Short mmCIF file of C-alpha atoms in Angstrom, two decimals:
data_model
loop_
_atom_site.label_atom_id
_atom_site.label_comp_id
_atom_site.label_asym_id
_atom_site.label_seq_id
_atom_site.Cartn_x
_atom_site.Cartn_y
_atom_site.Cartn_z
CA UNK B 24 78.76 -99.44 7.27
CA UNK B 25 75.93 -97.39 5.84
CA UNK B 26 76.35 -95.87 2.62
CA UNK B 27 75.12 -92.48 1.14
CA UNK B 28 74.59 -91.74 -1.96
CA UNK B 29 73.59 -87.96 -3.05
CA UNK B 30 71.85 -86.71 -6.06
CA UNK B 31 72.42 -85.10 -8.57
CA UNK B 32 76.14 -85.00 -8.68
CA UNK B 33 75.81 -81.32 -9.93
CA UNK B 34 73.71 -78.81 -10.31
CA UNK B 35 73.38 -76.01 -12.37
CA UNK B 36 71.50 -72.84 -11.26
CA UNK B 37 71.19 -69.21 -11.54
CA UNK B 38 71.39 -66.90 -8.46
CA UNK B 39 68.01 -66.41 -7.27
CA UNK B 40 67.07 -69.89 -7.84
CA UNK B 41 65.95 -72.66 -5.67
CA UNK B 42 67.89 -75.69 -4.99
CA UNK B 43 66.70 -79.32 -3.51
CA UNK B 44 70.02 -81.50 -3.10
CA UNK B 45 68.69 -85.24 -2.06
CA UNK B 46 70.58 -87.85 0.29
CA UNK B 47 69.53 -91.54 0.74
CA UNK B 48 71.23 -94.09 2.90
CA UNK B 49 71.30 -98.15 3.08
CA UNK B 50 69.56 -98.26 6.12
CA UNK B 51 67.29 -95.97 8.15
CA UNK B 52 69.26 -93.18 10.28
CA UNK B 53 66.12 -91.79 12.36
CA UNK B 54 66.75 -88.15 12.19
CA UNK B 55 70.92 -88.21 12.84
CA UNK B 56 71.55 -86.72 9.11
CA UNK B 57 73.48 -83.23 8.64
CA UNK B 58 74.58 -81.39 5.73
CA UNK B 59 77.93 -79.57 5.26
CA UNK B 60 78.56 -76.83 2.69
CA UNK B 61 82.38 -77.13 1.67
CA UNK B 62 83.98 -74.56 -0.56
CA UNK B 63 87.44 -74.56 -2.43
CA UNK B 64 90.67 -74.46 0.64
CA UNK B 65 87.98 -74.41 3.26
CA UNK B 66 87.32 -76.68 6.54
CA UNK B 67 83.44 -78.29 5.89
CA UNK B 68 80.77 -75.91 7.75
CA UNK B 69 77.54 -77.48 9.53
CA UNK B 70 74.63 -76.10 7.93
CA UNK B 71 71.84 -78.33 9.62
CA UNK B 72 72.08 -81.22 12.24
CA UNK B 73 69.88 -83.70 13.19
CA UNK B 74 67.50 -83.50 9.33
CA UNK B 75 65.94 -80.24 9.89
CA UNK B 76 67.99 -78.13 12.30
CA UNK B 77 69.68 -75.37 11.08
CA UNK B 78 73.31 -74.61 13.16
CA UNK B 79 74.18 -71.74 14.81
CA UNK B 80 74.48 -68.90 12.27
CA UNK B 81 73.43 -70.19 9.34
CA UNK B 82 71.08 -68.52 7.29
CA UNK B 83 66.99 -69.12 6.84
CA UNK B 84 67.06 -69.63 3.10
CA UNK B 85 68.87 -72.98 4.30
CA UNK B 86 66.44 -76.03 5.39
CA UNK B 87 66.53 -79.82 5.87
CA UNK B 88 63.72 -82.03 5.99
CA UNK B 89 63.70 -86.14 6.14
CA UNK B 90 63.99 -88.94 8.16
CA UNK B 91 64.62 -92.74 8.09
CA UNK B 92 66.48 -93.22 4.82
CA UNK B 93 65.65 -90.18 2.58
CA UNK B 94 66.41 -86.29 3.34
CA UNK B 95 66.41 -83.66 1.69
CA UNK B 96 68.62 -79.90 1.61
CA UNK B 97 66.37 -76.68 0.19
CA UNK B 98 67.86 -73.28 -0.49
CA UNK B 99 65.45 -71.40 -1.39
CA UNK B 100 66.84 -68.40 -3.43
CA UNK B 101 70.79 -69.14 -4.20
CA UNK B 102 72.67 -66.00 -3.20
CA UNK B 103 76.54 -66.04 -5.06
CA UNK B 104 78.52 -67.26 -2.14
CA UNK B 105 75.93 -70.59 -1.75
CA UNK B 106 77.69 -71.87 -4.60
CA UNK B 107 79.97 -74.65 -3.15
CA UNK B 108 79.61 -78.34 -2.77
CA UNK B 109 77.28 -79.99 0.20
CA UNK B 110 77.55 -83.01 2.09
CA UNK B 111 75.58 -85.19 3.86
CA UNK B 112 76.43 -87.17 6.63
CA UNK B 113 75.13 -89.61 9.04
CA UNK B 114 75.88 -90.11 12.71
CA UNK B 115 73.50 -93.06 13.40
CA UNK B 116 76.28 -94.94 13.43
CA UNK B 117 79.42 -93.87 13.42
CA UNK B 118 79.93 -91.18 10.72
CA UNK B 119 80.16 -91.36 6.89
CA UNK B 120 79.83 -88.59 4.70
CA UNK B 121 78.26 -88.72 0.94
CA UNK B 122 79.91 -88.03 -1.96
CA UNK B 123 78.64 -84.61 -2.50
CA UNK B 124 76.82 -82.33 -4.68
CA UNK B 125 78.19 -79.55 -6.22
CA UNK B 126 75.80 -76.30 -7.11
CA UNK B 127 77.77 -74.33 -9.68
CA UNK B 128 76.63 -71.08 -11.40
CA UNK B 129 74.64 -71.54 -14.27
CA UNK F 27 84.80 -68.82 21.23
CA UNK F 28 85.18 -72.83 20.31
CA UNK F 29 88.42 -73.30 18.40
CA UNK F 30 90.91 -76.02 17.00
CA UNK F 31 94.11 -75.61 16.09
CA UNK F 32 96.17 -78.11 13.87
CA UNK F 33 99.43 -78.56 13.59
CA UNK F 34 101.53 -77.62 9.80
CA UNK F 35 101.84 -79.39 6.93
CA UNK F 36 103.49 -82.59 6.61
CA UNK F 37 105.71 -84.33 3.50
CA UNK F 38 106.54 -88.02 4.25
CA UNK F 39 107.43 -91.06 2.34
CA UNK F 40 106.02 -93.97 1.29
CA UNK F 41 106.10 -96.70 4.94
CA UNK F 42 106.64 -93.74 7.36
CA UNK F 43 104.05 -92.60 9.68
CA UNK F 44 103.20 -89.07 10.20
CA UNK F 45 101.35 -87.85 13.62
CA UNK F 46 98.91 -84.47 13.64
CA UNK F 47 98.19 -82.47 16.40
CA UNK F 48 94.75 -80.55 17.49
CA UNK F 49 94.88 -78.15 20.24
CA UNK F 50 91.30 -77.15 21.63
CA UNK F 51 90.58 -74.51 23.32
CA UNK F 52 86.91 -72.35 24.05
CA UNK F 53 85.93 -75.05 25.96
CA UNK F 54 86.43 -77.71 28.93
CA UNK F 55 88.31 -80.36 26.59
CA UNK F 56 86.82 -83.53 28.49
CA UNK F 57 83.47 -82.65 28.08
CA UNK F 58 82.91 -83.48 23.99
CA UNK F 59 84.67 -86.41 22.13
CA UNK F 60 86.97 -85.57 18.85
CA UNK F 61 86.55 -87.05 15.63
CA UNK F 62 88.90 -87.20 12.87
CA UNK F 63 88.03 -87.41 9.49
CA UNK F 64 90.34 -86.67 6.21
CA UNK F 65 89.84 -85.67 2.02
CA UNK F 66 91.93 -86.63 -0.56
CA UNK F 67 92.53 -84.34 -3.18
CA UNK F 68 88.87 -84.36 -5.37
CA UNK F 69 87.45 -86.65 -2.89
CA UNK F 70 84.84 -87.20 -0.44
CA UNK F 71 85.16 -86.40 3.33
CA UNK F 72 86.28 -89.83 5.05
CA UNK F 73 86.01 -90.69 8.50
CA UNK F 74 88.67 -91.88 10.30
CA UNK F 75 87.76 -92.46 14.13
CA UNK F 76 86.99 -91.15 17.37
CA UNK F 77 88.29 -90.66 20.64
CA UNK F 78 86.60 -90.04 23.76
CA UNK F 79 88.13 -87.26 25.34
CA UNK F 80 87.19 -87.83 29.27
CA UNK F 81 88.43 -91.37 29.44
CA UNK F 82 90.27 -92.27 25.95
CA UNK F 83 88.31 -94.76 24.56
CA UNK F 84 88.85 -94.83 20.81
CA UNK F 85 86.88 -96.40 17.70
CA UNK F 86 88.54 -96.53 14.50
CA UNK F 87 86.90 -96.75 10.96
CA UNK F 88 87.79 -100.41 9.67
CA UNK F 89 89.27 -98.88 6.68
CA UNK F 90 92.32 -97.33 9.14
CA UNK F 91 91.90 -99.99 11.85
CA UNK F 92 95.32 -101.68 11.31
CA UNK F 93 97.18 -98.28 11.11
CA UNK F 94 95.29 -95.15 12.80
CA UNK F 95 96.15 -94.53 16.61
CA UNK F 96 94.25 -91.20 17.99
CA UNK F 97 95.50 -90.12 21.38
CA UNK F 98 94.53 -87.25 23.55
CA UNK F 99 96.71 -85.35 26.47
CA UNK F 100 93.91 -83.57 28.23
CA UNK F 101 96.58 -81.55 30.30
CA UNK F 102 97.31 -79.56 27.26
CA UNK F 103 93.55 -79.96 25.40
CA UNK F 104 95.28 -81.64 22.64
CA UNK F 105 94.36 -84.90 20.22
CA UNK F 106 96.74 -86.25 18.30
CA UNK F 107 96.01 -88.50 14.95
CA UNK F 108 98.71 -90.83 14.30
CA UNK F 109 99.14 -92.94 10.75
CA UNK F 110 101.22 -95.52 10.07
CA UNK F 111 102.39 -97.55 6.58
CA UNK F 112 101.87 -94.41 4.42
CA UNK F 113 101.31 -95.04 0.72
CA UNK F 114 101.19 -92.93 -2.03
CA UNK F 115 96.77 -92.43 -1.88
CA UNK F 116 97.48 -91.43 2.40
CA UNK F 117 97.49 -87.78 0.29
CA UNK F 118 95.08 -85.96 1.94
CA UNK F 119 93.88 -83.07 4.09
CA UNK F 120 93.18 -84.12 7.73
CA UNK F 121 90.89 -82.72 9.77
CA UNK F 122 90.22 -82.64 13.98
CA UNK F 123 86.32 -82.15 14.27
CA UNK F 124 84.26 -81.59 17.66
CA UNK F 125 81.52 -83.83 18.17
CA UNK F 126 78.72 -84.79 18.45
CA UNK F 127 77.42 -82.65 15.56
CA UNK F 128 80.66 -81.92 13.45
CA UNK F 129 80.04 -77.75 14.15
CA UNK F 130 83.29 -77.07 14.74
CA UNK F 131 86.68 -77.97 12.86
CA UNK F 132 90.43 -77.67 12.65
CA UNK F 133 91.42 -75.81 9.78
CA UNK F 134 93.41 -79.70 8.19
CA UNK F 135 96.59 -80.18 8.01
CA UNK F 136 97.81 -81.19 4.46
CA UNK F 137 100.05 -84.34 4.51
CA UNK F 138 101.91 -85.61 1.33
CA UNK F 139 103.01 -89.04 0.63
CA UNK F 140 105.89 -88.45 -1.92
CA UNK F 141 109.37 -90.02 -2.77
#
């Protein structure tokens, strides 16, 4: 099984702000990484597919970048409703998820 | 427009099994395979398995091997995740999720493992 581990656990930033949320995992996945933003009583939502592909909808301030074993989720300027926790997950083989970050309000 | 529709929430005991619905519709069913995946309360998403949809081949997570069945009935667009031996930490939200890219989901169906 390949395992992903996510850093940091939580951050803390302001609105306005940029955040970088890191994923690794135990073995390379190519490009086949996503990353969901999850927020409290809500189904996950696909923000970007395949490392660096942002889904249908989702706004600019939102990119991926990565490949093999280490990728990494920008958003650039925070606006209120990005605050939430993101996941990352592979589909190299299989699926498995990460165990999240949360960005909380500073 | 894409959607999945799961079935209400659940209460069950400790040894039953409980079995979840997900009705899709938006699209020609056959065409993508379904995932399931499920979150206990706090926890990290965990998947579950996969069933493809034309034919019915399935693929379960070892975790769930011994006690997951997913089914489809393509006449009505519908997968169906099935557990078995429920114990107290089967708490969780479960989801139905479209693949291959996880874009769109059921909104989970919240099954508790009580006595």
């Amino acid at each position: 099984e390949i395992v992903l581990t996510q850093s940091p656990a939580t951050l803390s930033l302001s609105p306005g702000e940029r955040a970088t949320l890191s994923c690794r995992a135990s073995q390379s996945l190519s490009s086949l990484l996503a990353w969901y933003q999850q927020k409290p009583g809500q189904a996950p939502r696909l923000l970007i597919y395949d490392a660096s592909n942002r889904a249908t909808g989702v706004p600019a301030r939102f990119s991926g970048s990565g490949s093999g074993t280490d990728f990494t989720l920008t958003i650039s300027s925070l606006e209120p409703e990005d605050f939430a926790v993101y996941y990352c997950q592979q589909r190299s083989n299989w699926w498995t998820f990460g165990p999240g970050t949360k960005v909380e309000i500073k | 427009q894409v959607q999945l529709v799961q079935s209400g929430a659940e209460v069950k005991k400790p040894g039953a099994s409980f079995k979840v619905s997900c009705k899709a519709s938006g699209y020609t069913f056959t065409t993508y395979p379904m995932h399931w995946v499920r979150q206990a309360p706090g926890q990290r998403l965990e998947w579950m398995g996969w069933i493809n949809a034309d034919n019915g081949d399935t693929k379960y997570s070892e975790k769930f091997q011994d006690r997951v069945t997913i089914t489809r009935d393509t006449s009505s667009s519908t997968s169906y995740m099935e557990l078995s031996g429920l114990r107290f930490e089967d708490t969780a939200i479960y989801y139905c999720t479209r693949a291959p890219r996880g874009e769109y989901w059921g909104q989970g169906t919240l099954v508790t493992v009580s006595s």
